[in-house]
Coordinates of C-alpha atoms in Angstrom, one line a residue:
M1 CA -28.0 -5.1 12.8
F2 CA -26.3 -8.7 11.4
S3 CA -27.9 -8.2 8.0
A4 CA -26.9 -4.5 7.6
E5 CA -23.3 -5.6 8.4
L6 CA -23.6 -8.6 5.7
A7 CA -25.2 -5.9 3.2
A8 CA -22.1 -3.1 4.0
R9 CA -19.9 -6.2 3.4
G10 CA -21.4 -7.3 -0.2
L11 CA -21.0 -10.6 1.6
D12 CA -23.1 -13.3 0.5
L13 CA -22.7 -16.6 2.6
T14 CA -25.1 -18.8 0.9
A15 CA -22.1 -20.3 -1.5
V16 CA -20.2 -20.5 1.7
L17 CA -22.7 -22.6 3.3
G18 CA -23.6 -24.8 0.3
Q19 CA -19.8 -25.7 0.3
V20 CA -19.8 -27.0 3.8
I21 CA -23.2 -29.0 3.4
A22 CA -22.0 -30.6 0.1
S23 CA -18.6 -31.6 1.9
E24 CA -20.6 -33.7 4.7
R25 CA -17.9 -32.8 7.1
Y26 CA -19.7 -30.7 10.1
V27 CA -17.6 -31.1 13.3
L28 CA -13.7 -30.5 13.4
G29 CA -13.0 -30.6 9.9
P30 CA -11.1 -28.6 7.0
W31 CA -13.1 -25.4 7.6
V32 CA -12.3 -25.3 11.5
Q33 CA -8.7 -26.1 10.5
A34 CA -8.8 -23.4 8.2
F35 CA -10.5 -20.7 10.3
E36 CA -8.1 -21.4 13.3
S37 CA -5.2 -21.0 11.3
A38 CA -6.3 -17.8 9.9
F39 CA -7.4 -16.5 12.9
A40 CA -4.0 -17.3 14.8
A41 CA -2.4 -15.5 12.1
Y42 CA -4.3 -12.4 12.3
V43 CA -4.1 -12.4 16.2
G44 CA -0.1 -12.9 15.9
V45 CA -0.1 -16.1 17.9
G46 CA 0.9 -19.8 17.3
H47 CA -2.7 -21.5 18.0
A48 CA -6.4 -21.1 17.9
I49 CA -8.6 -23.4 19.1
G50 CA -12.3 -23.2 18.2
V51 CA -14.8 -23.7 20.8
A52 CA -18.8 -23.8 21.1
N53 CA -19.0 -20.1 22.5
G54 CA -17.1 -17.4 24.4
T55 CA -17.9 -18.7 28.1
D56 CA -16.7 -22.2 27.3
A57 CA -13.3 -20.4 26.0
L58 CA -13.1 -18.5 29.7
E59 CA -13.6 -22.0 31.6
L60 CA -11.6 -24.1 29.2
A61 CA -8.6 -21.3 29.5
L62 CA -8.8 -21.6 33.3
R63 CA -9.0 -25.4 33.3
G64 CA -6.1 -25.4 30.9
L65 CA -3.9 -23.2 33.2
D66 CA -5.1 -25.7 36.2
I67 CA -7.1 -23.0 38.2
G68 CA -9.5 -24.7 40.2
P69 CA -10.8 -25.0 43.8
G70 CA -8.9 -23.2 46.6
Q71 CA -7.6 -20.8 44.0
R72 CA -8.5 -17.3 43.5
V73 CA -8.8 -15.3 40.2
L74 CA -8.9 -11.7 40.0
T75 CA -11.1 -10.0 37.5
V76 CA -13.4 -6.9 37.1
A77 CA -16.9 -6.8 38.3
N78 CA -18.5 -4.5 35.5
A79 CA -18.3 -6.7 32.4
G80 CA -21.7 -9.0 32.7
F81 CA -20.6 -11.7 34.9
Y82 CA -19.1 -13.9 32.2
G83 CA -15.5 -14.3 33.6
S84 CA -17.4 -14.6 37.1
S85 CA -19.2 -17.4 35.5
A86 CA -16.2 -19.3 34.4
I87 CA -14.2 -18.9 37.7
L88 CA -17.1 -20.0 39.7
A89 CA -17.7 -23.1 37.1
V90 CA -14.0 -24.4 37.8
G91 CA -14.4 -24.1 41.3
A92 CA -12.3 -21.3 41.9
E93 CA -13.2 -18.1 43.8
P94 CA -13.5 -14.6 41.9
V95 CA -11.7 -11.6 43.3
Y96 CA -13.0 -8.2 42.1
A97 CA -10.7 -5.1 41.5
D98 CA -12.2 -1.8 40.6
V99 CA -11.9 -0.2 37.0
D100 CA -10.1 2.8 35.6
P101 CA -12.9 5.6 35.8
V102 CA -12.0 6.9 32.0
T103 CA -11.8 3.3 30.5
L104 CA -13.7 1.0 32.7
N105 CA -11.3 -1.4 32.2
L106 CA -8.8 -3.2 35.1
A107 CA -7.0 -0.4 36.7
P108 CA -3.6 -0.9 36.6
Q109 CA -2.5 0.6 39.8
V110 CA -5.5 -1.3 41.8
L111 CA -3.9 -4.8 40.1
A112 CA -0.6 -3.9 41.2
E113 CA -1.9 -3.1 44.7
M114 CA -4.2 -6.2 45.0
L115 CA -1.2 -8.5 43.7
G116 CA 1.1 -7.2 46.2
S117 CA -1.0 -7.7 49.2
Q118 CA -3.1 -10.9 48.5
A119 CA -2.9 -14.6 47.1
I120 CA -3.8 -14.4 43.5
H121 CA -3.4 -17.2 41.0
A122 CA -4.7 -15.8 37.7
V123 CA -6.0 -12.7 36.2
I124 CA -8.7 -12.2 33.7
A125 CA -8.3 -8.6 31.7
T126 CA -11.4 -7.8 29.9
H127 CA -11.3 -5.4 27.2
L128 CA -14.7 -4.1 27.7
Y129 CA -16.6 -2.2 24.9
G130 CA -14.0 -2.9 22.3
R131 CA -11.3 -0.7 24.0
M132 CA -8.2 -2.7 25.1
A133 CA -6.9 -2.7 29.0
D134 CA -3.6 -1.3 29.3
M135 CA -1.9 -4.6 28.8
T136 CA 1.5 -2.5 28.5
V137 CA 1.3 -2.5 32.2
I138 CA -0.8 -5.3 33.2
A139 CA 1.1 -7.8 31.2
P140 CA 4.5 -7.2 32.8
L141 CA 2.7 -7.0 36.4
C142 CA 1.3 -10.5 36.1
R143 CA 4.8 -12.0 34.8
V144 CA 6.7 -10.1 37.4
A145 CA 4.0 -11.6 40.0
G146 CA 4.0 -15.3 38.5
V147 CA 0.5 -15.1 37.9
S148 CA -1.4 -16.5 34.8
L149 CA -3.0 -14.0 32.4
I150 CA -6.1 -14.5 30.7
E151 CA -7.5 -12.2 27.9
D152 CA -11.4 -11.9 27.5
C153 CA -11.6 -10.3 24.0
A154 CA -15.0 -11.4 23.4
Q155 CA -15.6 -7.4 22.5
A156 CA -12.1 -6.6 20.9
H157 CA -11.6 -8.6 18.0
G158 CA -9.1 -6.6 15.9
A159 CA -7.9 -4.2 18.5
R160 CA -4.1 -3.5 18.6
L161 CA -2.2 -1.7 21.4
A162 CA 1.5 -0.7 20.4
G163 CA 1.4 -2.9 17.5
R164 CA 0.3 -6.2 19.0
A165 CA -3.3 -7.5 19.0
A166 CA -5.6 -8.3 21.7
G167 CA -5.2 -11.8 22.5
A168 CA -1.5 -11.5 22.0
W169 CA -0.6 -10.6 25.4
G170 CA -1.6 -13.1 27.9
D171 CA -0.9 -16.8 28.4
V172 CA -4.2 -17.3 26.4
A173 CA -7.0 -15.3 25.4
C174 CA -10.6 -16.0 24.7
F175 CA -13.0 -14.8 21.9
S176 CA -16.7 -14.7 21.4
F177 CA -18.1 -15.0 17.9
Y178 CA -21.7 -14.3 19.0
P179 CA -23.5 -12.9 15.9
T180 CA -23.3 -9.3 17.4
K181 CA -19.6 -9.3 17.9
N182 CA -17.3 -7.7 15.7
L183 CA -16.1 -10.7 14.3
G184 CA -19.7 -12.7 14.5
A185 CA -20.8 -16.2 13.2
L186 CA -24.6 -17.1 12.4
G187 CA -24.9 -18.3 16.1
D188 CA -22.8 -19.2 19.0
G189 CA -19.0 -19.9 18.4
G190 CA -15.9 -19.0 20.2
A191 CA -12.0 -19.5 20.2
L192 CA -8.9 -19.7 22.5
V193 CA -5.5 -18.3 21.2
T194 CA -2.1 -18.9 22.6
G195 CA 1.4 -18.8 21.8
I196 CA 2.3 -21.8 24.3
D197 CA 2.5 -25.0 22.6
A198 CA 1.9 -27.5 25.5
L199 CA -1.3 -25.4 26.6
A200 CA -2.5 -25.4 23.0
D201 CA -2.3 -29.2 23.0
R202 CA -4.2 -29.3 26.3
L203 CA -6.8 -26.8 25.3
R204 CA -7.6 -29.1 22.2
A205 CA -7.9 -32.1 24.5
L206 CA -10.3 -30.1 27.1
R207 CA -12.4 -29.1 24.3
Q208 CA -13.4 -32.6 23.0
Y209 CA -13.9 -34.8 26.2
G210 CA -10.2 -34.5 27.4
W211 CA -9.2 -37.1 24.8
G212 CA -5.3 -37.4 23.7
S213 CA -6.6 -39.7 21.0
K214 CA -10.1 -41.1 20.3
Y215 CA -11.7 -42.4 23.5
E216 CA -8.6 -42.2 25.5
V217 CA -8.9 -39.4 28.0
V218 CA -5.9 -37.8 29.2
C219 CA -7.3 -34.4 30.9
R220 CA -9.5 -34.0 33.4
G221 CA -12.3 -31.4 33.0
G222 CA -12.9 -32.0 29.4
R223 CA -16.0 -31.6 27.8
N224 CA -17.7 -31.4 24.3
S225 CA -17.2 -27.6 23.0
R226 CA -16.4 -27.6 19.3
L227 CA -16.7 -24.9 17.0
D228 CA -18.9 -26.6 14.0
E229 CA -17.8 -26.4 10.3
L230 CA -20.7 -24.1 9.5
Q231 CA -19.6 -21.3 11.8
A232 CA -16.1 -21.9 11.0
A233 CA -16.7 -21.3 7.2
V234 CA -18.7 -17.9 8.1
L235 CA -16.0 -16.8 10.3
A236 CA -13.1 -17.6 7.7
A237 CA -15.4 -15.8 4.9
K238 CA -15.8 -12.7 7.2
L239 CA -12.1 -12.6 8.8
P240 CA -10.9 -10.5 5.4
G241 CA -13.2 -7.5 6.4
L242 CA -13.1 -7.4 10.1
D243 CA -10.3 -4.5 9.9
V244 CA -12.7 -2.5 7.6
A245 CA -15.7 -3.3 9.6
N246 CA -13.8 -1.9 12.6
A247 CA -12.8 1.4 10.8
E248 CA -16.8 1.9 10.2
R249 CA -17.4 1.4 13.7
R250 CA -14.8 3.8 14.8
A251 CA -16.0 6.6 12.3
I252 CA -19.5 6.2 13.7
A253 CA -18.1 6.4 17.3
A254 CA -16.1 9.5 16.4
R255 CA -18.9 11.4 15.1
Y256 CA -20.8 10.8 18.2
T257 CA -18.0 11.6 20.7
A258 CA -17.7 15.1 18.7
A259 CA -21.4 15.7 18.6
F260 CA -21.5 15.1 22.4
A261 CA -18.4 16.9 23.3
D262 CA -20.2 20.0 25.1
M263 CA -22.9 17.8 26.6
S264 CA -23.3 17.0 30.6
L265 CA -23.1 13.3 29.5
Q266 CA -19.8 11.4 29.5
A267 CA -18.8 10.2 25.8
P268 CA -15.9 7.5 25.4
V269 CA -12.6 8.2 24.1
V270 CA -12.7 6.5 20.7
G271 CA -8.7 6.6 20.2
A272 CA -7.0 4.8 17.5
D273 CA -6.3 0.9 17.0
E274 CA -6.8 0.2 20.4
N275 CA -10.5 0.8 20.2
V276 CA -12.7 -1.3 17.8
A277 CA -16.0 0.3 19.2
H278 CA -17.9 -2.8 19.8
L279 CA -20.1 -1.2 21.9
Y280 CA -20.5 2.9 22.2
V281 CA -21.2 3.4 25.9
I282 CA -21.7 6.8 27.4
R283 CA -22.4 7.7 31.2
S284 CA -25.1 9.8 32.2
P285 CA -26.4 10.5 35.8
R286 CA -30.0 10.6 34.2
R287 CA -29.6 7.5 32.3
D288 CA -33.0 6.0 33.0
A289 CA -34.5 9.4 31.8
L290 CA -32.6 9.4 28.9
R291 CA -33.2 5.8 27.7
M292 CA -36.8 6.5 28.0
H293 CA -36.6 9.7 25.8
L294 CA -34.5 7.6 23.1
T295 CA -37.6 5.1 23.0
A296 CA -39.9 7.6 22.6
C297 CA -37.5 8.9 19.5
G298 CA -37.2 5.4 17.8
V299 CA -33.6 4.9 19.0
A300 CA -32.8 1.5 20.8
S301 CA -30.6 1.5 23.5
D302 CA -29.5 -1.1 26.1
V303 CA -27.2 -1.0 29.4
H304 CA -24.3 -3.2 29.5
Y305 CA -24.0 -3.8 32.1
P306 CA -26.5 -2.9 34.9
V307 CA -25.6 -5.0 38.0
P308 CA -22.0 -5.4 39.0
D309 CA -20.9 -8.9 39.6
H310 CA -20.0 -8.5 43.3
R311 CA -23.9 -7.5 43.8
Q312 CA -25.5 -10.3 42.1
P313 CA -28.4 -11.8 44.0
M314 CA -26.8 -15.4 43.7
H315 CA -23.6 -14.2 45.7
V316 CA -26.1 -14.2 48.8
G317 CA -24.3 -11.3 50.7
A318 CA -20.8 -13.2 50.2
Y319 CA -19.2 -9.8 48.9
A320 CA -21.1 -7.5 51.0
D321 CA -17.9 -5.9 52.5
V322 CA -16.4 -5.6 48.9
H323 CA -16.9 -2.1 47.5
L324 CA -15.8 -1.0 44.1
P325 CA -17.1 2.9 43.9
V326 CA -16.0 3.3 40.4
S327 CA -17.5 -0.1 38.8
E328 CA -20.8 0.7 41.0
A329 CA -21.3 4.2 39.8
A330 CA -20.6 3.1 36.2
C331 CA -23.4 0.3 36.3
H332 CA -26.1 2.8 37.2
Q333 CA -24.9 5.2 34.3
V334 CA -23.7 3.5 31.3
L335 CA -26.1 3.4 28.3
T336 CA -25.3 1.7 25.2
L337 CA -26.0 3.5 21.7
P338 CA -26.4 2.1 18.5
C339 CA -23.1 1.6 16.7
F340 CA -22.4 -1.2 14.1
P341 CA -21.4 -1.3 10.3
G342 CA -24.3 -0.6 8.0
M343 CA -25.7 2.3 10.0
T344 CA -26.8 5.1 7.4
D345 CA -25.7 8.9 7.7
S346 CA -29.1 9.3 8.7
Q347 CA -29.4 6.9 11.2
V348 CA -26.4 8.2 13.1
S349 CA -28.0 11.6 12.9
Q350 CA -31.2 10.4 14.4
V351 CA -29.2 9.0 17.4
I352 CA -27.3 12.4 17.9
D353 CA -30.3 14.6 17.3
A354 CA -32.3 12.5 19.8
V355 CA -29.6 12.7 22.4
T356 CA -29.0 16.3 21.5
C357 CA -32.9 17.1 22.3
F358 CA -32.7 15.3 25.6
E359 CA -29.8 17.5 26.8
Q360 CA -31.4 20.9 25.5
E361 CA -34.5 20.1 27.3
A362 CA -32.6 19.4 30.6
V363 CA -30.8 22.7 30.5

């Protein structure tokens, strides 16, 4: 998948990596600075801070906002436990909200009800599968409630809503550059973006031991979480092609959705700029049978994500009384189909034909 994308872009990273090696600067050097500047400009905010991975970005965002023990962070339960991991890492309490039945993103009406009925100290809004949550409603709700807003943009690089990029709506936003992301590195990588100067300074300290200056620790909760020069150089080289790659993803997704229009499965609404089709996820009450059929047809698939956060075994029943009907149903129905830049027309047709065959056999 990753090599197909590089081939589709005509991008040879050998020379880029060679320049970094020749520079003998490997940590927090000019390539990180250049990428941070370019990425902040792309998102439309004042600051980008490169870190080791997207999960660290979420944890550092919480620490940067002084979220910790005794505080409650509202998030969704159908997005793979990444937000929950960060919340638990800082000692805060996850509070789970149900999602919109169409988009599977945080439902604004549920958020409004929960903000009005209980103590919430921060909100993590995840842009799931590449489609932005409704930030035109979510951001004002958080602002009026005086609650910090964190965007989880790990699956939404380049998405835009009302002319504004994913990552430009909250107090701080978090990105992952895992190789399969819309903007992917050659390994792990992540970034935080913010328009708040003081918060940016704090996040830069937190990613490197909490240092204000070398060996002088000014922030509690600091760690070693730095985007390295090799990955920054790769990301800087790939960033100019992100919008074109996203358009290819949308085109594949649109072809799928058109083909599946009259089937019993539920296909996602592709939309326009607000959806960069990171994952193409259908919903089927016969998900497991469909997945077995696809495997037999030589079509890969995956489930993102099978277990909702509030039902993870590690909670040991702590959320037994929490019921999120939309999230729980989705986790039993979602199935991810191949959708990535570099897919050939014949590969897309193979996926469509396999799904069509399954649907026809079931009639």
